[in-house]
């Protein structure tokens, strides 16, 4: 197959997912994963407290879980964050190209 036989359509269009849709999906997935991590860590903190014979308030356990989940999610979800960053770059590039096209058409008119 020669280069002329290959379609001139970008790979993102042929796969059926636009960068914006992929970004929204990945962001939703990342958000759900982080919320589940906070809930799980909250339950772990409450469970450890009960094993130690201390009644840990849910709010205190949740705050501690949020603080711990931030750096932990940066370590555990590195690949997903990289995908989100590349999706943001693709959306920005698309937006920039559309803006330049609009400016070019306005200058021609």
GROMACS .gro file of C-alpha atoms in nm:
model
  109
    1UNK     CA    1   0.000   0.000   0.000
    2UNK     CA    2   0.155   0.332  -0.100
    3UNK     CA    3   0.128   0.664   0.077
    4UNK     CA    4  -0.124   0.787  -0.182
    5UNK     CA    5  -0.360   0.500  -0.097
    6UNK     CA    6  -0.380   0.596   0.271
    7UNK     CA    7  -0.666   0.821   0.370
    8UNK     CA    8  -0.590   1.184   0.449
    9UNK     CA    9  -0.820   1.167   0.751
   10UNK     CA   10  -0.648   1.199   1.089
   11UNK     CA   11  -0.636   0.889   1.309
   12UNK     CA   12  -0.869   1.039   1.567
   13UNK     CA   13  -1.149   1.073   1.311
   14UNK     CA   14  -1.112   0.718   1.179
   15UNK     CA   15  -1.130   0.568   1.527
   16UNK     CA   16  -1.468   0.732   1.582
   17UNK     CA   17  -1.376   0.926   1.895
   18UNK     CA   18  -1.322   1.298   1.886
   19UNK     CA   19  -1.064   1.446   2.122
   20UNK     CA   20  -1.334   1.634   2.313
   21UNK     CA   21  -1.544   1.322   2.367
   22UNK     CA   22  -1.238   1.120   2.466
   23UNK     CA   23  -1.134   1.396   2.707
   24UNK     CA   24  -1.479   1.403   2.869
   25UNK     CA   25  -1.481   1.024   2.904
   26UNK     CA   26  -1.132   1.012   3.056
   27UNK     CA   27  -1.205   1.300   3.293
   28UNK     CA   28  -1.524   1.131   3.412
   29UNK     CA   29  -1.341   0.801   3.462
   30UNK     CA   30  -1.056   0.974   3.650
   31UNK     CA   31  -1.303   1.161   3.872
   32UNK     CA   32  -1.497   0.845   3.956
   33UNK     CA   33  -1.174   0.659   4.036
   34UNK     CA   34  -1.058   0.936   4.268
   35UNK     CA   35  -1.396   0.949   4.446
   36UNK     CA   36  -1.393   0.572   4.491
   37UNK     CA   37  -1.041   0.599   4.630
   38UNK     CA   38  -1.154   0.860   4.884
   39UNK     CA   39  -1.448   0.642   4.990
   40UNK     CA   40  -1.224   0.336   5.024
   41UNK     CA   41  -0.963   0.527   5.223
   42UNK     CA   42  -1.234   0.669   5.447
   43UNK     CA   43  -1.357   0.319   5.523
   44UNK     CA   44  -1.000   0.204   5.588
   45UNK     CA   45  -0.939   0.492   5.832
   46UNK     CA   46  -1.266   0.420   6.014
   47UNK     CA   47  -1.184   0.047   6.022
   48UNK     CA   48  -0.833   0.104   6.159
   49UNK     CA   49  -0.981   0.336   6.419
   50UNK     CA   50  -1.230   0.073   6.527
   51UNK     CA   51  -0.957  -0.191   6.548
   52UNK     CA   52  -0.760   0.046   6.770
   53UNK     CA   53  -1.066   0.106   6.985
   54UNK     CA   54  -1.111   0.468   6.874
   55UNK     CA   55  -1.430   0.603   6.723
   56UNK     CA   56  -1.312   0.815   6.429
   57UNK     CA   57  -1.575   1.064   6.304
   58UNK     CA   58  -1.667   1.019   5.939
   59UNK     CA   59  -1.585   1.381   5.856
   60UNK     CA   60  -1.235   1.351   6.004
   61UNK     CA   61  -1.177   1.024   5.818
   62UNK     CA   62  -1.303   1.179   5.493
   63UNK     CA   63  -1.076   1.484   5.528
   64UNK     CA   64  -0.776   1.262   5.599
   65UNK     CA   65  -0.869   1.044   5.301
   66UNK     CA   66  -0.887   1.343   5.066
   67UNK     CA   67  -0.543   1.458   5.180
   68UNK     CA   68  -0.396   1.109   5.129
   69UNK     CA   69  -0.582   1.043   4.802
   70UNK     CA   70  -0.434   1.343   4.619
   71UNK     CA   71  -0.070   1.228   4.605
   72UNK     CA   72  -0.174   0.863   4.588
   73UNK     CA   73  -0.388   0.924   4.279
   74UNK     CA   74  -0.102   1.111   4.115
   75UNK     CA   75   0.112   0.800   4.157
   76UNK     CA   76  -0.149   0.533   4.080
   77UNK     CA   77  -0.321   0.702   3.786
   78UNK     CA   78  -0.018   0.839   3.602
   79UNK     CA   79  -0.112   0.679   3.270
   80UNK     CA   80  -0.467   0.810   3.281
   81UNK     CA   81  -0.346   1.162   3.368
   82UNK     CA   82  -0.104   1.146   3.072
   83UNK     CA   83  -0.393   1.048   2.843
   84UNK     CA   84  -0.598   1.339   2.976
   85UNK     CA   85  -0.308   1.577   2.914
   86UNK     CA   86  -0.270   1.455   2.556
   87UNK     CA   87  -0.647   1.487   2.503
   88UNK     CA   88  -0.634   1.845   2.632
   89UNK     CA   89  -0.350   1.918   2.389
   90UNK     CA   90  -0.550   1.770   2.101
   91UNK     CA   91  -0.859   1.974   2.191
   92UNK     CA   92  -0.649   2.290   2.218
   93UNK     CA   93  -0.483   2.222   1.882
   94UNK     CA   94  -0.822   2.164   1.720
   95UNK     CA   95  -0.962   2.481   1.875
   96UNK     CA   96  -0.655   2.676   1.765
   97UNK     CA   97  -0.686   2.546   1.407
   98UNK     CA   98  -1.055   2.637   1.394
   99UNK     CA   99  -0.982   2.985   1.529
  100UNK     CA  100  -0.709   3.039   1.270
  101UNK     CA  101  -0.942   2.918   0.995
  102UNK     CA  102  -1.211   3.160   1.113
  103UNK     CA  103  -0.961   3.448   1.119
  104UNK     CA  104  -0.840   3.358   0.771
  105UNK     CA  105  -1.197   3.350   0.636
  106UNK     CA  106  -1.278   3.683   0.805
  107UNK     CA  107  -0.969   3.843   0.652
  108UNK     CA  108  -1.072   3.718   0.307
  109UNK     CA  109  -1.419   3.869   0.337
   0.00000   0.00000   0.00000
